[in-house]
CSV table of C-alpha atoms in Angstrom, one decimal:
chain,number,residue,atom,x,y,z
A,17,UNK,CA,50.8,139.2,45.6
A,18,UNK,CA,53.7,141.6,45.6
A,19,UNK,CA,52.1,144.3,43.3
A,20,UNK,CA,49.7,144.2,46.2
A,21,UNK,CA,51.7,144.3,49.1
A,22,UNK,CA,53.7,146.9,47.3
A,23,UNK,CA,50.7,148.9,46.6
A,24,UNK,CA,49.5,148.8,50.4
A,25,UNK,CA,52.9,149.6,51.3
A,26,UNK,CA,52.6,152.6,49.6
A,27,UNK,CA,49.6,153.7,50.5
A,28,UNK,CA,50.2,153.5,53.8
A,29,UNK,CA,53.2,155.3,53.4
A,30,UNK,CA,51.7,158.2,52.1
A,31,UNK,CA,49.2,158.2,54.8
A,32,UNK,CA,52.1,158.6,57.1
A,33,UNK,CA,53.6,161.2,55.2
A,34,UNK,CA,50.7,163.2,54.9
A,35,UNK,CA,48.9,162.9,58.4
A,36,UNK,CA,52.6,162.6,59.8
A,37,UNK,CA,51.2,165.4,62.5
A,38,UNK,CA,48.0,163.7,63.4
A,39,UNK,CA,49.9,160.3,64.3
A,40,UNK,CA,52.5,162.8,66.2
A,41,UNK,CA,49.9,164.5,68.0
A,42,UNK,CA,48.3,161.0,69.2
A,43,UNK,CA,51.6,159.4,70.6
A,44,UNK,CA,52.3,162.9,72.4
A,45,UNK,CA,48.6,162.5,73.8
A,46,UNK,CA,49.9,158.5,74.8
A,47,UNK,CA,52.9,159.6,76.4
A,48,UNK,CA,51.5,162.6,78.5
A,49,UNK,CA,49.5,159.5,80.5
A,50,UNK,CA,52.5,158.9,82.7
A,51,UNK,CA,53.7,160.1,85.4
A,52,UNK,CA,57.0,160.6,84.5
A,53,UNK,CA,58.7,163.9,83.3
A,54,UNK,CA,58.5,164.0,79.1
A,55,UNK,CA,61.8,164.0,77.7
A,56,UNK,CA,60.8,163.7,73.9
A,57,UNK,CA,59.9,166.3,72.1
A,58,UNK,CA,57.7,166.3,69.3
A,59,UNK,CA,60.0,166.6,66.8
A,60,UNK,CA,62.1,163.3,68.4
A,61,UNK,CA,58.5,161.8,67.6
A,62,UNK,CA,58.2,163.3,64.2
A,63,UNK,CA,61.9,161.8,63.1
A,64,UNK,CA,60.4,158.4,64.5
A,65,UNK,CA,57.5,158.7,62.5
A,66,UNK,CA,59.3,159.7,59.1
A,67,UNK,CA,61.5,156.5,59.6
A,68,UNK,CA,58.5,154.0,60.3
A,69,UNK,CA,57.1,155.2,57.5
A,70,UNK,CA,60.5,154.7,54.9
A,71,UNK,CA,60.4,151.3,56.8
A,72,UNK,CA,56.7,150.5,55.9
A,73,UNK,CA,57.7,151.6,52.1
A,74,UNK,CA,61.1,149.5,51.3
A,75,UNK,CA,61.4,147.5,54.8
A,76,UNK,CA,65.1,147.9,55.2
A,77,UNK,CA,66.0,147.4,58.8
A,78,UNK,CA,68.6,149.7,58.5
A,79,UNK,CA,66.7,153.3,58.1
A,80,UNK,CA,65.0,152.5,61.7
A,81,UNK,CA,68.7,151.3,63.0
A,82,UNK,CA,70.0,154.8,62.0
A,83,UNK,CA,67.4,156.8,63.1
A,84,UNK,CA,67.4,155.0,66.7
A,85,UNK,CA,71.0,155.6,66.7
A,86,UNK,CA,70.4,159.4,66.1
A,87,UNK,CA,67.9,159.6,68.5
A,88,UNK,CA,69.8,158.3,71.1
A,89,UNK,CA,72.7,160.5,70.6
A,90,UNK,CA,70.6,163.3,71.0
A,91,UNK,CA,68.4,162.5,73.7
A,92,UNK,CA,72.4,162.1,75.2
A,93,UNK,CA,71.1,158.4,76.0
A,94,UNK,CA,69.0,159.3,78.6
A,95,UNK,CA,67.5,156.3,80.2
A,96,UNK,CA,64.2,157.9,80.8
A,97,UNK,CA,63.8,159.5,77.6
A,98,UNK,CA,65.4,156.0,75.5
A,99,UNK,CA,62.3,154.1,78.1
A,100,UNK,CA,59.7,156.6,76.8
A,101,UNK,CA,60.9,156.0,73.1
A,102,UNK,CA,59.8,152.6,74.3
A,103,UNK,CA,56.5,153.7,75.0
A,104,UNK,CA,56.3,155.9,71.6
A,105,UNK,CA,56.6,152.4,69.6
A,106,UNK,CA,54.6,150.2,71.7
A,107,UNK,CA,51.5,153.2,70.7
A,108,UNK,CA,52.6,153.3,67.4
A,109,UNK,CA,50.1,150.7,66.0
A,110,UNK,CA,47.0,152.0,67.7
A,111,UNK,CA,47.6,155.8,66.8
A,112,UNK,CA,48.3,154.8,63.2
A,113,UNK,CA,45.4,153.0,63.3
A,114,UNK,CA,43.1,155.9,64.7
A,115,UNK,CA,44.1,158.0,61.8
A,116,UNK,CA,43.2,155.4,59.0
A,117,UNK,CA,39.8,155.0,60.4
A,118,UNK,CA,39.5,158.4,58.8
A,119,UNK,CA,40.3,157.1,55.0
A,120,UNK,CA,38.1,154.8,53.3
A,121,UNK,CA,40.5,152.1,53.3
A,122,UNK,CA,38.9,148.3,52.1
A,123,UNK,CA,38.5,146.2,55.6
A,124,UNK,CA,40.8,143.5,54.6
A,125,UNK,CA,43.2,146.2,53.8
A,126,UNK,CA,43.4,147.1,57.2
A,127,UNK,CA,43.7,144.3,58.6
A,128,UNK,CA,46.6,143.8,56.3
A,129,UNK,CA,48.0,147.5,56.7
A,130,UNK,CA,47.9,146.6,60.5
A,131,UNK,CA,49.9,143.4,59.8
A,132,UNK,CA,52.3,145.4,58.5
A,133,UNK,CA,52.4,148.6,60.9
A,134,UNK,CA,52.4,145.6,63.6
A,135,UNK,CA,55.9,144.2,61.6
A,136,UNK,CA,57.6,147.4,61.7
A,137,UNK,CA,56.8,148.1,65.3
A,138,UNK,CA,58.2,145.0,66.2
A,139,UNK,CA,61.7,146.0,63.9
A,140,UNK,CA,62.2,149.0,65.8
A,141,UNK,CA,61.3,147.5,69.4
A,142,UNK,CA,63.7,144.8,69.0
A,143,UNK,CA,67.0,147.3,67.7
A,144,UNK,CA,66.0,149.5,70.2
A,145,UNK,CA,65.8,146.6,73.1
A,146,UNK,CA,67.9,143.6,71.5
A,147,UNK,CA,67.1,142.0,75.1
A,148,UNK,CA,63.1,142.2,73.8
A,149,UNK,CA,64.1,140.1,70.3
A,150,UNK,CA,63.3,136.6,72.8
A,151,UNK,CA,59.7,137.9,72.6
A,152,UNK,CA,58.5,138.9,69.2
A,153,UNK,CA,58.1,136.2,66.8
A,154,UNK,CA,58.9,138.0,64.0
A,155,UNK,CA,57.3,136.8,60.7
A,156,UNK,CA,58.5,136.4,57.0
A,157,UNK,CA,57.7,139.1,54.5
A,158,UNK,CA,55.7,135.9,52.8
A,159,UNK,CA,53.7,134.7,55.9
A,160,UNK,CA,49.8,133.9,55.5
A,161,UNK,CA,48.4,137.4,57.1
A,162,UNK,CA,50.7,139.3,53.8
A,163,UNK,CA,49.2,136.5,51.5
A,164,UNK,CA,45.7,136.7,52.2
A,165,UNK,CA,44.3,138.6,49.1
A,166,UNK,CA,40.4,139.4,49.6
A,167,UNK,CA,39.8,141.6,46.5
A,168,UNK,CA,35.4,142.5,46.3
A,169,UNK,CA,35.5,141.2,42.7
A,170,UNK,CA,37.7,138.2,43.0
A,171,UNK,CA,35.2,134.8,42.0
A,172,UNK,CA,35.7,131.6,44.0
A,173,UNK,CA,38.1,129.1,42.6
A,174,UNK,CA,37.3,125.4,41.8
A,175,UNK,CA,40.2,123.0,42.1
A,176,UNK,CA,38.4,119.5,40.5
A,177,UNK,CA,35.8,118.8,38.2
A,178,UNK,CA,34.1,117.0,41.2
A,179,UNK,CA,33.5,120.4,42.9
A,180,UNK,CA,32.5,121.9,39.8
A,181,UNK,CA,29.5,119.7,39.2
A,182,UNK,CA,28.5,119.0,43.1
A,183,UNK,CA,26.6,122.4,44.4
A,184,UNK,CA,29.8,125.2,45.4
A,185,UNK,CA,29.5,125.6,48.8
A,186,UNK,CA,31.7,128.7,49.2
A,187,UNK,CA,31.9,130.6,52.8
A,188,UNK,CA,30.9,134.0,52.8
A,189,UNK,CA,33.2,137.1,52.3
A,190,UNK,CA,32.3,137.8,56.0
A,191,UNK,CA,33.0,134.7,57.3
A,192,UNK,CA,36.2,134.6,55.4
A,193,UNK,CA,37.6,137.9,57.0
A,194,UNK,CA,36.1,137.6,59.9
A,195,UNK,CA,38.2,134.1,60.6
A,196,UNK,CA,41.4,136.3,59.4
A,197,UNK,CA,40.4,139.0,61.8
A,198,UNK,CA,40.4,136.4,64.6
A,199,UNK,CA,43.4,134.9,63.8
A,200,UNK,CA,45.5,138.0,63.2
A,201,UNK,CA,44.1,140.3,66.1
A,202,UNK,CA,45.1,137.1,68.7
A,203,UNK,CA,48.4,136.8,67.4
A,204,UNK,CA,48.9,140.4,67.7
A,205,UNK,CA,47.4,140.5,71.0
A,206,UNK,CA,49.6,137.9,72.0
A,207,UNK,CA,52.6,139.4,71.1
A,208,UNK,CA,51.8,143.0,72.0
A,209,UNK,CA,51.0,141.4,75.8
A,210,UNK,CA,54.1,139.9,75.8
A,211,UNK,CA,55.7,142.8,75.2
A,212,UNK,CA,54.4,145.5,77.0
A,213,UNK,CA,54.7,143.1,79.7
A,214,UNK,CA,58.2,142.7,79.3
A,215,UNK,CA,58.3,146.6,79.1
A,216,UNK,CA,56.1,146.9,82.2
A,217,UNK,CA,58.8,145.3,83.9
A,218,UNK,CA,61.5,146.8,82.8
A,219,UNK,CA,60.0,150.0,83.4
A,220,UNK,CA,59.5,149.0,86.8
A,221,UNK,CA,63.0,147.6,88.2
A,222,UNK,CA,63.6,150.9,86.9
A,223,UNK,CA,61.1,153.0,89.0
A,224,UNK,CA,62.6,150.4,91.8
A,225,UNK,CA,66.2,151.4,91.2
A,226,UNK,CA,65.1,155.0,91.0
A,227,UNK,CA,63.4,155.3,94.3
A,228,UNK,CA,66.5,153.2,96.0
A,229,UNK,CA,68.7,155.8,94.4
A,230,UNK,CA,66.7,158.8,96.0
A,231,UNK,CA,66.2,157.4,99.0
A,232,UNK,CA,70.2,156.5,99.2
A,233,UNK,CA,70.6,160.3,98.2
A,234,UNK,CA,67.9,161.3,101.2
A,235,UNK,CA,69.9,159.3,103.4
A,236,UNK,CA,73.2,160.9,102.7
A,237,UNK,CA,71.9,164.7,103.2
A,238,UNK,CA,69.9,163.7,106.7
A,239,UNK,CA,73.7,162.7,107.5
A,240,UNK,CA,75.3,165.8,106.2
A,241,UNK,CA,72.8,168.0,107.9
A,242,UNK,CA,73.4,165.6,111.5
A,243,UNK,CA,77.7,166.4,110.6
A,244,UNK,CA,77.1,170.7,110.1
A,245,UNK,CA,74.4,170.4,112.6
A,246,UNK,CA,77.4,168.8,115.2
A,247,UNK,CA,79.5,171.1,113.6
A,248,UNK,CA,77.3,174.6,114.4
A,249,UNK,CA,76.6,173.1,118.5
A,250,UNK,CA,80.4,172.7,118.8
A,251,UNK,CA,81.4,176.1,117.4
A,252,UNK,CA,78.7,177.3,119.4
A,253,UNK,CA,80.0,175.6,122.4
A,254,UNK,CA,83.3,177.5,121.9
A,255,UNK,CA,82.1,180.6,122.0
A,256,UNK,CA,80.1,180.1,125.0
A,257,UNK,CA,83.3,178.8,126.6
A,258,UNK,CA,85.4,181.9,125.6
A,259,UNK,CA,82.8,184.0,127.1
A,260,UNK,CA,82.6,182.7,130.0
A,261,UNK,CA,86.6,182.2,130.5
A,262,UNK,CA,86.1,186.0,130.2
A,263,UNK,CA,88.8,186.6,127.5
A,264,UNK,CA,88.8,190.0,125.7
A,265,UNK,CA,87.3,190.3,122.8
A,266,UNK,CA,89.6,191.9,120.2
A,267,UNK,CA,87.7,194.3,117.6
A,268,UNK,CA,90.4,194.1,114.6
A,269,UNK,CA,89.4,196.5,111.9
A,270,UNK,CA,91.5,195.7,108.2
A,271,UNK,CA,92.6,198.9,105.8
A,272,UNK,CA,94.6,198.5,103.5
A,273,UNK,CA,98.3,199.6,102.9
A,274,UNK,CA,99.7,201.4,100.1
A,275,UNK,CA,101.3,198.5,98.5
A,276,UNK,CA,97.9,196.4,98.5
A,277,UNK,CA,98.4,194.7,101.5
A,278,UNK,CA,96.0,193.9,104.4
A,279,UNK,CA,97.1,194.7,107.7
A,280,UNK,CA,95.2,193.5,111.0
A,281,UNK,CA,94.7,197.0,112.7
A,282,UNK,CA,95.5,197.1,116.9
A,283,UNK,CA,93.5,199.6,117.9
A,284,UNK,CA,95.7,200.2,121.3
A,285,UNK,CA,99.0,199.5,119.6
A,286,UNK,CA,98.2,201.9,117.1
A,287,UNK,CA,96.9,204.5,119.1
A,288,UNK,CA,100.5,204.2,121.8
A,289,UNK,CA,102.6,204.6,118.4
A,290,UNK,CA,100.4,207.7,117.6
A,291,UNK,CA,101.3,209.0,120.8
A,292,UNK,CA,105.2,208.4,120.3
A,293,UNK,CA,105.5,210.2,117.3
A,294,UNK,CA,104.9,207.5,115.0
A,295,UNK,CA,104.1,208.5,111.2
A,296,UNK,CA,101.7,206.1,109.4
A,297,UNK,CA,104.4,204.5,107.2
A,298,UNK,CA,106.1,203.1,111.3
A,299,UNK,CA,102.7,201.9,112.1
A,300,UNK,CA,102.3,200.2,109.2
A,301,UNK,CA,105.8,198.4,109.4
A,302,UNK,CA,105.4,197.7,113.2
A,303,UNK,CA,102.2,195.9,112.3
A,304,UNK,CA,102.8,194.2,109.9
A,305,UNK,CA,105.4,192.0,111.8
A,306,UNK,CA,102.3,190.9,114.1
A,307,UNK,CA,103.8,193.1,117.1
A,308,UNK,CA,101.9,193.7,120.1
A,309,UNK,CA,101.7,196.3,122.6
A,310,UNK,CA,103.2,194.4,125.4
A,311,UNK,CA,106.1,193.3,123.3
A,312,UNK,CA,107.1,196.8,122.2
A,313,UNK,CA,106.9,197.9,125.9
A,314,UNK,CA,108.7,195.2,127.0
A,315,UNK,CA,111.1,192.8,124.6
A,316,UNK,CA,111.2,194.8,121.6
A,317,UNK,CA,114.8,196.1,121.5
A,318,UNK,CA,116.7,198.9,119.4
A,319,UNK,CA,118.0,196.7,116.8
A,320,UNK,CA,114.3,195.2,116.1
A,321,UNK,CA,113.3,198.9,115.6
A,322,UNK,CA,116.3,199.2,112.8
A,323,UNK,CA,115.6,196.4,111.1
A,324,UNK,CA,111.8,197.7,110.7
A,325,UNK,CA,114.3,200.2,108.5
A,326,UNK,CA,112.0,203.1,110.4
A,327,UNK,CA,112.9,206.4,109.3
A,328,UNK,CA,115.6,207.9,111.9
A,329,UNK,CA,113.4,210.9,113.7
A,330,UNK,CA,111.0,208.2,114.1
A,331,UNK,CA,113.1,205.5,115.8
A,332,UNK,CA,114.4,207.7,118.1
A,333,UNK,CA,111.0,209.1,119.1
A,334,UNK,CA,109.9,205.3,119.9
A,335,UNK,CA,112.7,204.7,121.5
A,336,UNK,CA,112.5,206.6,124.1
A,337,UNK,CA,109.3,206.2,124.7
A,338,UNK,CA,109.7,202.8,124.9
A,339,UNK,CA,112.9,203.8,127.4
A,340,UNK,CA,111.0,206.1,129.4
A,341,UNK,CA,108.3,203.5,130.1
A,342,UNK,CA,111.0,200.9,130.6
A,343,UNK,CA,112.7,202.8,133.4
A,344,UNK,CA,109.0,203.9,135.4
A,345,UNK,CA,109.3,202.2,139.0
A,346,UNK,CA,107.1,199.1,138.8
């Protein structure tokens, strides 16, 4: 019995290995039937693949642990992508199954191949989702589906000398697989329902959390566009305001001063100190300290001019200018 299982382990390990792109290509073709973005890429599927099949060849729970862990890390545990690993496994079985169709593989050898495709699905759904454990009924490497050994050549064995002398009444090789058929597809049918249901439901409070999410997020930007929408009207509303208060409008123009600096440019202030005698280097000074015209025609007084640290042919020249229009009758 183990030379046997060990020689259908191996075979379909090398089926894995060699039509590794064929089983790739029909999980890809399962997962594109959602709806949902694909985060795996083929070669996530292809590692998957490799490690099912070093499962299905020395069934060592620990080459599907470490791969899933890899995965994971790389997909950055995304919980779409780590849900659509889900989806990889749960297709495993029947996309395996579609490619050995093509070999000429003994009945009862598939049906014991599937047994143990069906075995390591279950290893890697259950690491992957501990919380999923609860619903496989995982079965001994020695349970009756490994045991049953159907070989075309084997004869019918006679346990008494009774049953040797009454007529053999021996139940056909047909009937025989077809009752192991039966049995076997149920249980798996009953697990894999189970399963995907549980997945089906997962998948969904998913989806639900998802959609509360974006709607949460649609709800937040509807009440950040309501708060710059208030903001524009009220802005607005203040310039209407000045407008109609009839307060003049200022054009400031900016250049630049030879240090770097910015200064705010006056456009009347500048063009009075023109007038006065004032070199570029006064102007500059004068505005920088935020003057206006009004208060160099009227508060500014001599020592404010000195501590502008003006040149001297240009303090006097604004001086009296600024004296001269000080002493004009009102």
């Amino acid at each position: 019995m183990l030379r046997k299982d060990s020689e259908r382990r191996a075979t379909l390990n090398r089926i894995l290995t060699e039509d590794q792109d064929k089983v790739v290509g029909n999980l890809m073709e399962a997962l594109t039937q959602g709806s949902e973005e694909i985060k795996l890429k083929a070669q996530h599927i292809s590692t998957l693949v490799v490690s099912l099949a070093d499962f299905v060849r020395v069934a060592d729970r620990k080459i599907i642990a470490t791969t899933l862990s890899q995965l994971k890390l790389e997909l950055d545990f995304d919980s779409t992508a780590i849900s659509q690993l889900q989806v990889v496994l749960f297709s495993f079985q029947d996309a395996v199954n579609k490619v050995l169709r093509n070999h000429n593989i003994k009945p009862h050898w598939m049906f014991a191949l599937d047994n143990i495709i069906r075995k390591a699905v279950q290893t890697a759904i259950t690491i992957l989702v501990p919380e999923l454990r609860p619903h496989f009924s995982l079965a001994s490497e020695s349970d009756a589906a490994d045991q049953d050994d159907f070989d075309d050549d084997a004869e019918p064995v006679k346990t008494s000398t009774h049953q040797s002398r009454a007529p053999a009444v021996v139940a056909p090789d047909d009937t025989v697989a077809t009752s192991g058929v039966s049995t076997l597809s149920s249980t798996v049918s009953h697990e894999s329902h189970n399963a995907q249901r549980s997945v089906n439901m997962e998948l969904g409070r998913m989806k639900l959390e998802t959609n509360r999410l974006l709607e949460e997020l649609l709800q937040k930007e509807r009440e950040y566009r309501a708060i710059l929408q208030q903001v524009l009207e009220e802005r607005e509303q203040e310039i209407r305001l000045l407008r109609i208060h009839g307060l003049k409008s200022v054009i400031i123009h900016i250049h630049t001063h030879k240090d770097g600096t910015f200064l705010h440019e006056d456009p009347e202030l500048t063009g009075w100190l023109r007038l006065s005698g004032a070199d570029q280097d006064a102007i500059d000074r004068i505005l920088n300290e935020e003057y206006t015209l009004n208060d160099i025609l009227h508060y500014v007084t001599r020592d404010d001019l000195k501590s502008l640290r003006l040149r001297g042919g240009v303090l006097c020249k604004l001086w009296k200018a600024i004296t001269d229009f000080r002493q004009k009758p009102a």
